[in-house]
Coordinates of C-alpha atoms (C1' of nucleotides) in Angstrom, one line a residue:
Chain A
M1 CA -46.4 -274.5 -60.1
T2 CA -46.5 -277.5 -57.9
L3 CA -49.2 -277.0 -55.3
D4 CA -48.1 -275.8 -51.9
R5 CA -49.6 -278.5 -49.8
E6 CA -48.6 -276.8 -46.6
Q7 CA -50.3 -273.6 -47.7
V8 CA -53.5 -275.4 -48.5
L9 CA -53.5 -277.0 -45.1
R10 CA -52.9 -273.7 -43.4
S11 CA -55.9 -272.0 -45.1
A12 CA -58.1 -275.1 -44.6
A13 CA -57.2 -275.0 -40.9
A14 CA -58.0 -271.3 -40.7
L15 CA -61.3 -271.8 -42.4
L16 CA -62.4 -274.9 -40.5
T17 CA -61.5 -273.2 -37.3
R18 CA -64.1 -270.6 -37.9
K19 CA -66.6 -272.9 -39.6
S20 CA -66.1 -276.5 -38.9
T21 CA -68.8 -277.6 -41.3
A22 CA -67.3 -275.9 -44.3
T23 CA -67.7 -277.9 -47.5
M24 CA -64.8 -279.2 -49.7
D25 CA -65.7 -276.5 -52.2
E26 CA -65.4 -273.7 -49.6
V27 CA -62.1 -275.2 -48.4
A28 CA -60.8 -275.2 -52.0
R29 CA -62.0 -271.6 -52.6
A30 CA -60.4 -270.5 -49.4
A31 CA -57.1 -272.0 -50.5
G32 CA -57.5 -270.3 -53.9
I33 CA -57.6 -273.6 -55.8
G34 CA -60.2 -275.6 -57.6
R35 CA -62.2 -278.3 -56.0
A36 CA -60.8 -280.9 -58.4
T37 CA -57.2 -280.0 -57.4
L38 CA -58.1 -280.3 -53.7
H39 CA -59.4 -283.8 -54.4
R40 CA -56.2 -284.7 -56.2
H41 CA -54.2 -284.0 -53.1
F42 CA -56.6 -285.2 -50.5
A43 CA -58.6 -288.2 -51.4
G44 CA -61.7 -286.8 -49.5
R45 CA -62.8 -284.9 -46.5
D46 CA -61.6 -287.7 -44.2
A47 CA -58.1 -287.6 -45.7
L48 CA -58.1 -283.8 -45.4
V49 CA -59.0 -283.9 -41.7
A50 CA -56.4 -286.6 -41.2
A51 CA -53.8 -284.5 -42.7
L52 CA -54.9 -281.6 -40.5
E53 CA -54.7 -283.9 -37.6
N54 CA -51.1 -284.7 -38.3
L55 CA -50.3 -281.1 -38.8
G56 CA -51.9 -280.2 -35.5
I57 CA -50.2 -283.0 -33.7
Q58 CA -46.8 -282.0 -35.2
E59 CA -47.3 -278.3 -34.3
F60 CA -48.4 -279.1 -30.7
E61 CA -45.5 -281.5 -30.3
A62 CA -43.2 -278.8 -31.6
A63 CA -44.7 -276.4 -29.1
L64 CA -44.1 -278.9 -26.3
D65 CA -40.5 -279.3 -27.3
A66 CA -39.9 -275.6 -27.7
A67 CA -41.4 -274.9 -24.3
A68 CA -38.8 -277.0 -22.5
L69 CA -41.3 -277.7 -19.8
D70 CA -38.7 -279.0 -17.4
E71 CA -36.4 -276.0 -17.4
G72 CA -37.0 -273.6 -14.6
S73 CA -40.3 -273.5 -12.6
A74 CA -43.4 -275.3 -13.8
E75 CA -45.1 -272.0 -14.0
D76 CA -42.6 -270.6 -16.5
G77 CA -42.8 -273.8 -18.5
L78 CA -46.5 -273.6 -18.8
R79 CA -46.3 -270.0 -19.8
R80 CA -43.8 -270.8 -22.6
L81 CA -46.0 -273.7 -23.7
V82 CA -49.2 -271.6 -24.0
T83 CA -47.3 -268.9 -25.8
A84 CA -45.9 -271.4 -28.2
V85 CA -49.3 -272.9 -28.8
Q86 CA -51.1 -269.7 -29.5
P87 CA -50.5 -269.7 -33.3
G88 CA -52.0 -273.1 -33.6
A89 CA -54.7 -272.7 -31.0
G90 CA -57.6 -272.5 -33.5
L91 CA -56.5 -275.7 -35.2
L92 CA -56.0 -277.4 -31.9
S93 CA -59.5 -276.7 -30.6
F94 CA -61.0 -277.7 -34.0
L95 CA -59.2 -281.0 -33.7
V96 CA -60.3 -281.5 -30.1
T97 CA -63.9 -281.0 -31.1
E98 CA -63.5 -283.2 -34.1
N99 CA -62.1 -285.9 -31.9
Q100 CA -65.0 -285.7 -29.6
L101 CA -67.3 -286.2 -32.6
F102 CA -65.3 -289.1 -33.7
E103 CA -66.8 -292.4 -32.6
G104 CA -64.2 -295.1 -33.1
D105 CA -61.7 -296.5 -30.7
D106 CA -58.8 -296.1 -33.1
V107 CA -57.9 -292.6 -31.8
N108 CA -54.8 -291.2 -33.4
E109 CA -52.0 -292.4 -31.2
G110 CA -50.4 -289.0 -31.5
W111 CA -53.0 -287.6 -29.2
S112 CA -52.5 -290.1 -26.4
R113 CA -48.8 -289.3 -26.6
L114 CA -49.4 -285.6 -26.3
D115 CA -51.9 -286.1 -23.6
A116 CA -49.4 -288.1 -21.7
R117 CA -46.7 -285.5 -22.0
V118 CA -49.0 -282.7 -20.7
S119 CA -50.4 -284.9 -18.0
A120 CA -46.9 -285.9 -16.9
F121 CA -45.9 -282.2 -16.7
F122 CA -48.8 -281.5 -14.3
R123 CA -47.9 -284.5 -12.3
R124 CA -44.3 -283.5 -11.9
G125 CA -45.4 -280.1 -10.9
Q126 CA -47.5 -281.7 -8.2
E127 CA -44.6 -283.8 -7.0
R128 CA -42.4 -280.8 -6.8
G129 CA -44.9 -279.1 -4.7
E130 CA -45.7 -276.4 -7.2
F131 CA -49.2 -277.6 -8.1
R132 CA -52.2 -278.6 -5.9
I133 CA -52.7 -282.3 -5.6
D134 CA -56.5 -282.2 -5.3
L135 CA -56.9 -281.3 -9.0
T136 CA -55.9 -284.4 -11.0
P137 CA -53.4 -284.1 -13.9
A138 CA -56.0 -285.5 -16.2
W139 CA -58.4 -282.8 -15.3
L140 CA -55.8 -280.1 -15.5
T141 CA -54.9 -281.4 -19.0
E142 CA -58.5 -281.2 -20.2
A143 CA -59.0 -277.9 -18.5
L144 CA -56.0 -276.5 -20.4
Y145 CA -57.4 -277.7 -23.7
G146 CA -60.8 -276.1 -22.8
L147 CA -59.3 -272.8 -21.8
I148 CA -57.1 -272.7 -24.9
G149 CA -60.3 -273.2 -27.0
S150 CA -62.3 -270.7 -25.1
C151 CA -59.6 -268.1 -25.3
A152 CA -59.0 -268.7 -29.0
W153 CA -62.7 -268.2 -29.5
S154 CA -62.7 -265.1 -27.3
V155 CA -59.9 -263.6 -29.3
Q156 CA -61.7 -264.3 -32.5
T157 CA -64.8 -262.6 -31.3
G158 CA -62.9 -259.7 -29.9
R159 CA -63.6 -260.3 -26.2
V160 CA -60.0 -260.9 -25.5
A161 CA -57.0 -259.1 -27.0
A162 CA -54.6 -261.5 -28.9
Q163 CA -51.7 -260.2 -26.9
D164 CA -53.4 -261.2 -23.7
F165 CA -53.9 -264.8 -24.9
S166 CA -51.3 -266.6 -22.8
Y167 CA -51.6 -264.2 -19.8
M168 CA -55.4 -264.9 -19.5
I169 CA -55.0 -268.6 -19.8
V170 CA -52.0 -269.1 -17.5
E171 CA -53.1 -266.7 -14.8
L172 CA -56.5 -268.3 -14.7
L173 CA -55.2 -271.8 -14.8
L174 CA -52.5 -271.3 -12.2
G175 CA -53.6 -268.4 -10.1
G176 CA -57.4 -268.6 -10.4
A177 CA -59.8 -265.7 -10.2
R178 CA -59.8 -265.4 -6.4
R179 CA -58.0 -262.3 -5.2
S180 CA -55.4 -263.4 -2.7
V181 CA -54.7 -261.2 0.2
E182 CA -50.9 -260.8 -0.3
K183 CA -51.3 -259.5 -3.9
Chain B
M1 CA -100.9 -291.5 -25.8
T2 CA -100.1 -287.9 -26.3
L3 CA -96.5 -287.4 -27.0
D4 CA -94.4 -286.3 -24.1
R5 CA -92.7 -283.3 -25.7
E6 CA -90.5 -282.7 -22.7
Q7 CA -89.3 -286.3 -22.7
V8 CA -88.4 -286.1 -26.4
L9 CA -86.4 -283.0 -25.9
R10 CA -84.5 -284.6 -23.0
S11 CA -83.5 -287.6 -24.9
A12 CA -82.6 -285.5 -27.9
A13 CA -80.4 -283.3 -25.7
A14 CA -78.7 -286.4 -24.3
L15 CA -78.0 -287.8 -27.7
L16 CA -76.9 -284.5 -29.4
T17 CA -74.6 -283.9 -26.4
R18 CA -72.7 -287.0 -27.2
K19 CA -73.0 -286.8 -31.0
S20 CA -73.9 -283.3 -32.2
T21 CA -74.2 -284.5 -35.8
A22 CA -76.9 -287.1 -35.1
T23 CA -79.6 -287.3 -37.8
M24 CA -83.3 -286.7 -37.3
D25 CA -83.8 -290.5 -37.6
E26 CA -81.3 -291.1 -34.8
V27 CA -82.9 -288.5 -32.6
A28 CA -86.3 -290.1 -33.2
R29 CA -85.0 -293.6 -32.4
A30 CA -83.3 -292.4 -29.3
A31 CA -86.6 -290.9 -28.1
G32 CA -88.4 -294.2 -29.0
I33 CA -90.6 -292.6 -31.6
G34 CA -90.9 -292.7 -35.4
R35 CA -89.2 -290.1 -37.6
A36 CA -92.6 -289.0 -38.9
T37 CA -93.8 -288.3 -35.4
L38 CA -90.7 -286.3 -34.6
H39 CA -91.4 -284.2 -37.7
R40 CA -95.0 -283.7 -36.6
H41 CA -93.8 -282.0 -33.4
F42 CA -90.8 -280.2 -34.7
A43 CA -91.0 -278.8 -38.2
G44 CA -87.4 -279.7 -38.9
R45 CA -83.9 -279.9 -37.5
D46 CA -83.8 -276.1 -37.0
A47 CA -87.0 -276.1 -35.1
L48 CA -85.7 -278.9 -32.9
V49 CA -82.5 -277.1 -32.1
A50 CA -84.4 -273.9 -31.5
A51 CA -86.6 -275.8 -29.0
L52 CA -83.5 -277.3 -27.3
E53 CA -82.1 -273.8 -27.2
N54 CA -85.1 -272.5 -25.4
L55 CA -84.9 -275.4 -23.0
G56 CA -81.3 -274.9 -22.3
I57 CA -81.8 -271.1 -21.8
Q58 CA -84.6 -271.8 -19.4
E59 CA -82.6 -274.4 -17.4
F60 CA -79.6 -272.1 -17.2
E61 CA -81.7 -269.2 -16.1
A62 CA -83.3 -271.4 -13.5
A63 CA -79.9 -272.4 -12.3
L64 CA -78.9 -268.7 -12.1
D65 CA -82.0 -268.0 -10.1
A66 CA -81.6 -270.9 -7.8
A67 CA -77.9 -270.1 -7.1
A68 CA -78.9 -266.7 -5.6
L69 CA -75.5 -265.4 -6.7
D70 CA -75.7 -262.3 -4.4
E71 CA -76.2 -264.1 -1.2
G72 CA -73.1 -264.7 0.8
S73 CA -69.6 -264.6 -0.7
A74 CA -69.1 -264.7 -4.5
E75 CA -67.3 -267.9 -4.1
D76 CA -70.2 -269.7 -2.5
G77 CA -72.5 -268.2 -5.1
L78 CA -70.4 -269.6 -7.9
R79 CA -70.3 -272.9 -6.2
R80 CA -74.1 -273.0 -6.0
L81 CA -74.3 -272.0 -9.6
V82 CA -72.0 -274.7 -10.9
T83 CA -73.8 -277.3 -8.9
A84 CA -77.1 -276.2 -10.1
V85 CA -75.8 -276.2 -13.7
Q86 CA -74.4 -279.7 -13.6
P87 CA -77.5 -281.6 -14.8
G88 CA -77.8 -279.4 -17.8
A89 CA -74.0 -279.1 -18.5
G90 CA -74.0 -281.4 -21.5
L91 CA -76.9 -279.5 -23.2
L92 CA -75.3 -276.2 -22.3
S93 CA -72.0 -277.1 -24.0
F94 CA -73.8 -278.5 -27.0
L95 CA -75.6 -275.2 -27.4
V96 CA -72.5 -273.1 -27.0
T97 CA -70.8 -275.1 -29.7
E98 CA -73.9 -274.8 -31.9
N99 CA -73.9 -271.1 -31.4
Q100 CA -70.3 -270.8 -32.5
L101 CA -71.2 -272.7 -35.7
F102 CA -74.1 -270.4 -36.3
E103 CA -73.3 -267.6 -38.6
G104 CA -76.0 -265.0 -38.3
D105 CA -76.2 -261.9 -36.2
D106 CA -79.6 -262.7 -34.9
V107 CA -78.3 -264.6 -31.8
N108 CA -81.0 -265.7 -29.5
E109 CA -81.5 -262.8 -27.1
G110 CA -81.7 -265.2 -24.2
W111 CA -78.0 -265.9 -24.5
S112 CA -77.0 -262.2 -24.3
R113 CA -79.2 -261.9 -21.2
L114 CA -77.5 -264.9 -19.5
D115 CA -74.1 -263.7 -20.5
A116 CA -74.8 -260.4 -19.0
R117 CA -75.9 -261.9 -15.7
V118 CA -72.8 -264.1 -15.4
S119 CA -70.6 -261.3 -16.5
A120 CA -72.2 -258.9 -14.0
F121 CA -71.7 -261.4 -11.3
F122 CA -67.9 -261.5 -11.9
R123 CA -67.8 -257.7 -12.1
R124 CA -69.5 -257.4 -8.8
G125 CA -67.1 -259.9 -7.3
Q126 CA -64.3 -257.7 -8.6
E127 CA -65.8 -254.6 -7.1
R128 CA -66.2 -256.3 -3.8
G129 CA -62.5 -257.2 -3.9
E130 CA -63.1 -260.9 -4.1
F131 CA -61.9 -261.4 -7.6
R132 CA -58.8 -260.2 -9.4
I133 CA -59.3 -257.3 -11.6
D134 CA -56.7 -258.3 -14.3
L135 CA -59.0 -261.0 -15.6
T136 CA -61.9 -259.4 -17.4
P137 CA -65.5 -260.4 -16.6
A138 CA -66.0 -261.3 -20.3
W139 CA -63.0 -263.7 -20.1
L140 CA -64.1 -265.2 -16.8
T141 CA -67.5 -265.8 -18.3
E142 CA -66.1 -267.6 -21.4
A143 CA -63.7 -269.5 -19.3
L144 CA -66.5 -270.7 -17.1
Y145 CA -68.4 -272.0 -20.1
G146 CA -65.3 -273.7 -21.4
L147 CA -64.5 -275.3 -18.1
I148 CA -68.1 -276.5 -17.8
G149 CA -67.9 -278.1 -21.2
S150 CA -64.5 -279.6 -20.6
C151 CA -65.6 -281.1 -17.3
A152 CA -68.8 -282.4 -18.7
W153 CA -66.8 -284.1 -21.3
S154 CA -64.3 -285.4 -18.8
V155 CA -67.1 -286.9 -16.7
Q156 CA -68.5 -288.5 -19.8
T157 CA -65.2 -290.2 -20.7
G158 CA -64.6 -291.2 -17.1
R159 CA -61.6 -288.9 -16.5
V160 CA -63.4 -287.0 -13.7
A161 CA -66.0 -288.4 -11.3
A162 CA -69.4 -286.9 -11.5
Q163 CA -69.4 -286.0 -7.9
D164 CA -66.3 -283.9 -8.3
F165 CA -67.9 -281.9 -11.1
S166 CA -68.5 -278.6 -9.3
Y167 CA -65.4 -279.0 -7.1
M168 CA -63.0 -279.3 -10.0
I169 CA -64.5 -276.4 -11.9
V170 CA -64.9 -274.0 -9.0
E171 CA -61.5 -274.8 -7.4
L172 CA -59.7 -274.3 -10.7
L173 CA -61.6 -271.2 -11.7
L174 CA -61.2 -269.5 -8.4
G175 CA -58.1 -271.0 -6.8
G176 CA -56.1 -272.0 -9.7
A177 CA -53.7 -274.9 -9.9
R178 CA -50.8 -273.2 -8.1
R179 CA -50.1 -274.4 -4.7
S180 CA -50.1 -271.4 -2.4
V181 CA -47.8 -271.4 0.6
E182 CA -50.4 -270.9 3.2
K183 CA -52.4 -273.9 2.3
Chain C
dA1 C1' -41.7 -274.0 -80.8
dG2 C1' -43.0 -278.4 -78.8
dT3 C1' -44.0 -281.4 -75.1
dC4 C1' -45.3 -282.7 -70.6
dG5 C1' -47.4 -282.1 -66.2
dA6 C1' -50.5 -279.8 -63.3
dT7 C1' -54.5 -277.0 -62.8
dG8 C1' -59.4 -275.1 -63.2
dG9 C1' -63.9 -275.5 -64.5
dG10 C1' -67.7 -278.1 -65.5
dA11 C1' -70.5 -282.3 -66.1
dC12 C1' -72.0 -286.3 -64.0
dA13 C1' -73.6 -290.0 -61.0
dT14 C1' -74.1 -291.1 -56.3
dC15 C1' -75.2 -290.9 -51.5
dG16 C1' -77.2 -289.5 -47.2
dC17 C1' -80.4 -286.6 -45.0
dT18 C1' -84.5 -284.1 -45.2
dG19 C1' -89.3 -283.1 -45.5
dT20 C1' -93.9 -284.7 -47.0
dC21 C1' -97.3 -288.0 -47.9
dT22 C1' -100.1 -292.2 -47.5
dC23 C1' -101.8 -296.1 -45.2
dA24 C1' -102.6 -299.4 -41.6
dC25 C1' -103.1 -299.8 -36.8
dA26 C1' -103.8 -298.9 -31.9
dT27 C1' -105.7 -296.5 -28.2
dG28 C1' -109.2 -293.8 -25.9
dG29 C1' -113.6 -291.5 -25.7
dG30 C1' -118.5 -291.0 -26.8
Chain D
dC1 C1' -119.4 -300.7 -30.3
dC2 C1' -117.8 -297.2 -33.4
dC3 C1' -115.4 -293.2 -34.4
dA4 C1' -111.6 -290.0 -33.9
dT5 C1' -107.1 -288.8 -32.9
dG6 C1' -102.3 -289.8 -32.9
dT7 C1' -98.8 -292.9 -34.2
dG8 C1' -95.3 -296.1 -36.9
dA9 C1' -93.6 -297.6 -41.0
dG10 C1' -92.7 -297.1 -45.5
dA11 C1' -92.5 -294.7 -50.0
dC12 C1' -91.2 -290.7 -52.5
dA13 C1' -89.0 -286.6 -54.4
dG14 C1' -85.7 -282.9 -53.5
dC15 C1' -81.4 -281.1 -52.1
dG16 C1' -76.8 -280.4 -51.0
dA17 C1' -72.3 -282.5 -50.8
dT18 C1' -69.3 -285.8 -52.4
dG19 C1' -66.2 -288.1 -55.5
dT20 C1' -64.9 -289.0 -60.4
dC21 C1' -64.1 -287.8 -64.9
dC22 C1' -63.0 -285.1 -69.1
dC23 C1' -61.1 -281.4 -71.5
dA24 C1' -59.2 -276.9 -72.3
dT25 C1' -55.6 -274.1 -70.6
dC26 C1' -51.4 -272.5 -68.6
dG27 C1' -46.6 -272.8 -67.2
dA28 C1' -42.1 -275.0 -67.1
dC29 C1' -38.6 -277.4 -69.2
dT30 C1' -36.1 -278.9 -73.3

DNA sequence: AGTCGATGGGACATCGCTGTCTCACATGGG
DNA sequence: CCCATGTGAGACAGCGATGTCCCATCGACT
């Protein structure tokens, strides 16, 4: 009967992804538990968000590991990364938004580590001549986050099919919308 | 002594762009007026946001008009649009986020009109052979919003120089990060 | 069956924000 | 000079969300 903490976090993530202002009561209902029980496991809203943050960081880091960014071309690596990220895309964009809201310098060090990994990936791609050098790694990183968020939202509203998720992001990020002559 | 309504809206936009959860009191302070005065001019928070929405729609529509999207190449049109949008980029991304939060089917009809204009622009670009046809106009539209938001945020945090705003967005959206051989 | 631990529901006080009101004051016009 | 309009500051009640507590209940384990 012990509460499935993981399951609670999953449903909370799913709900907060759609409605980031959901109350503790709504989160509890969505998880199928009572508000009191939710409070027993997460001291308060802050603690809940912190737990979600850890979950998101862990998932994103796992996606980075699974993508094996350095194997093969940078393009293939990015494609694997976006595909691996898709299941947690909603949570990721919720956390990015939440982080922007957050005014405090003590940013979770997990984010800087992840940012560094993504940024380093783009930099290596530039050094290997696969990526343009006039778009900075920092911007490409932010743009990737933005596109993931936009595409997750587009999927949720039906503007983009879920199966096209990684294609739309990677093609736009790498190839751009311009129609090249040789294609 | 009459209150400068426009000025209040500007500072409210600037504040809410940075901190979208700011209270009425903070908005009033930021505008250099008392909370009571703020309430005299905007019945409540909803009314304030609605006024900001109208302002944002108006600005974005003006940018669309000023960009003259149909003159010259689609690429130049997009470049003009992004440049014209830059001053209102923060407000725009605040409103986009606010709209996602909003759960009600009565979306401000201004947005659908603007969406339609942007979407139609991408579609025309496809028909003229300037844009790829495997990325749907709806996705390109959402991606444009996302990139504008990401870049505005990046500028605010110092990751991207303000003068590079339109370059970073347009180059990424049109050309992509891949380094083509002929360049 | 009996006990223990965890849960759900409800009651409760508290807190922050909101919206309204009043009053004193300043500025500008008649 | 006096009046009118608009403003700032503060007080006030209302509301929704939060966090804590208690108690009845349910399930698992002995």
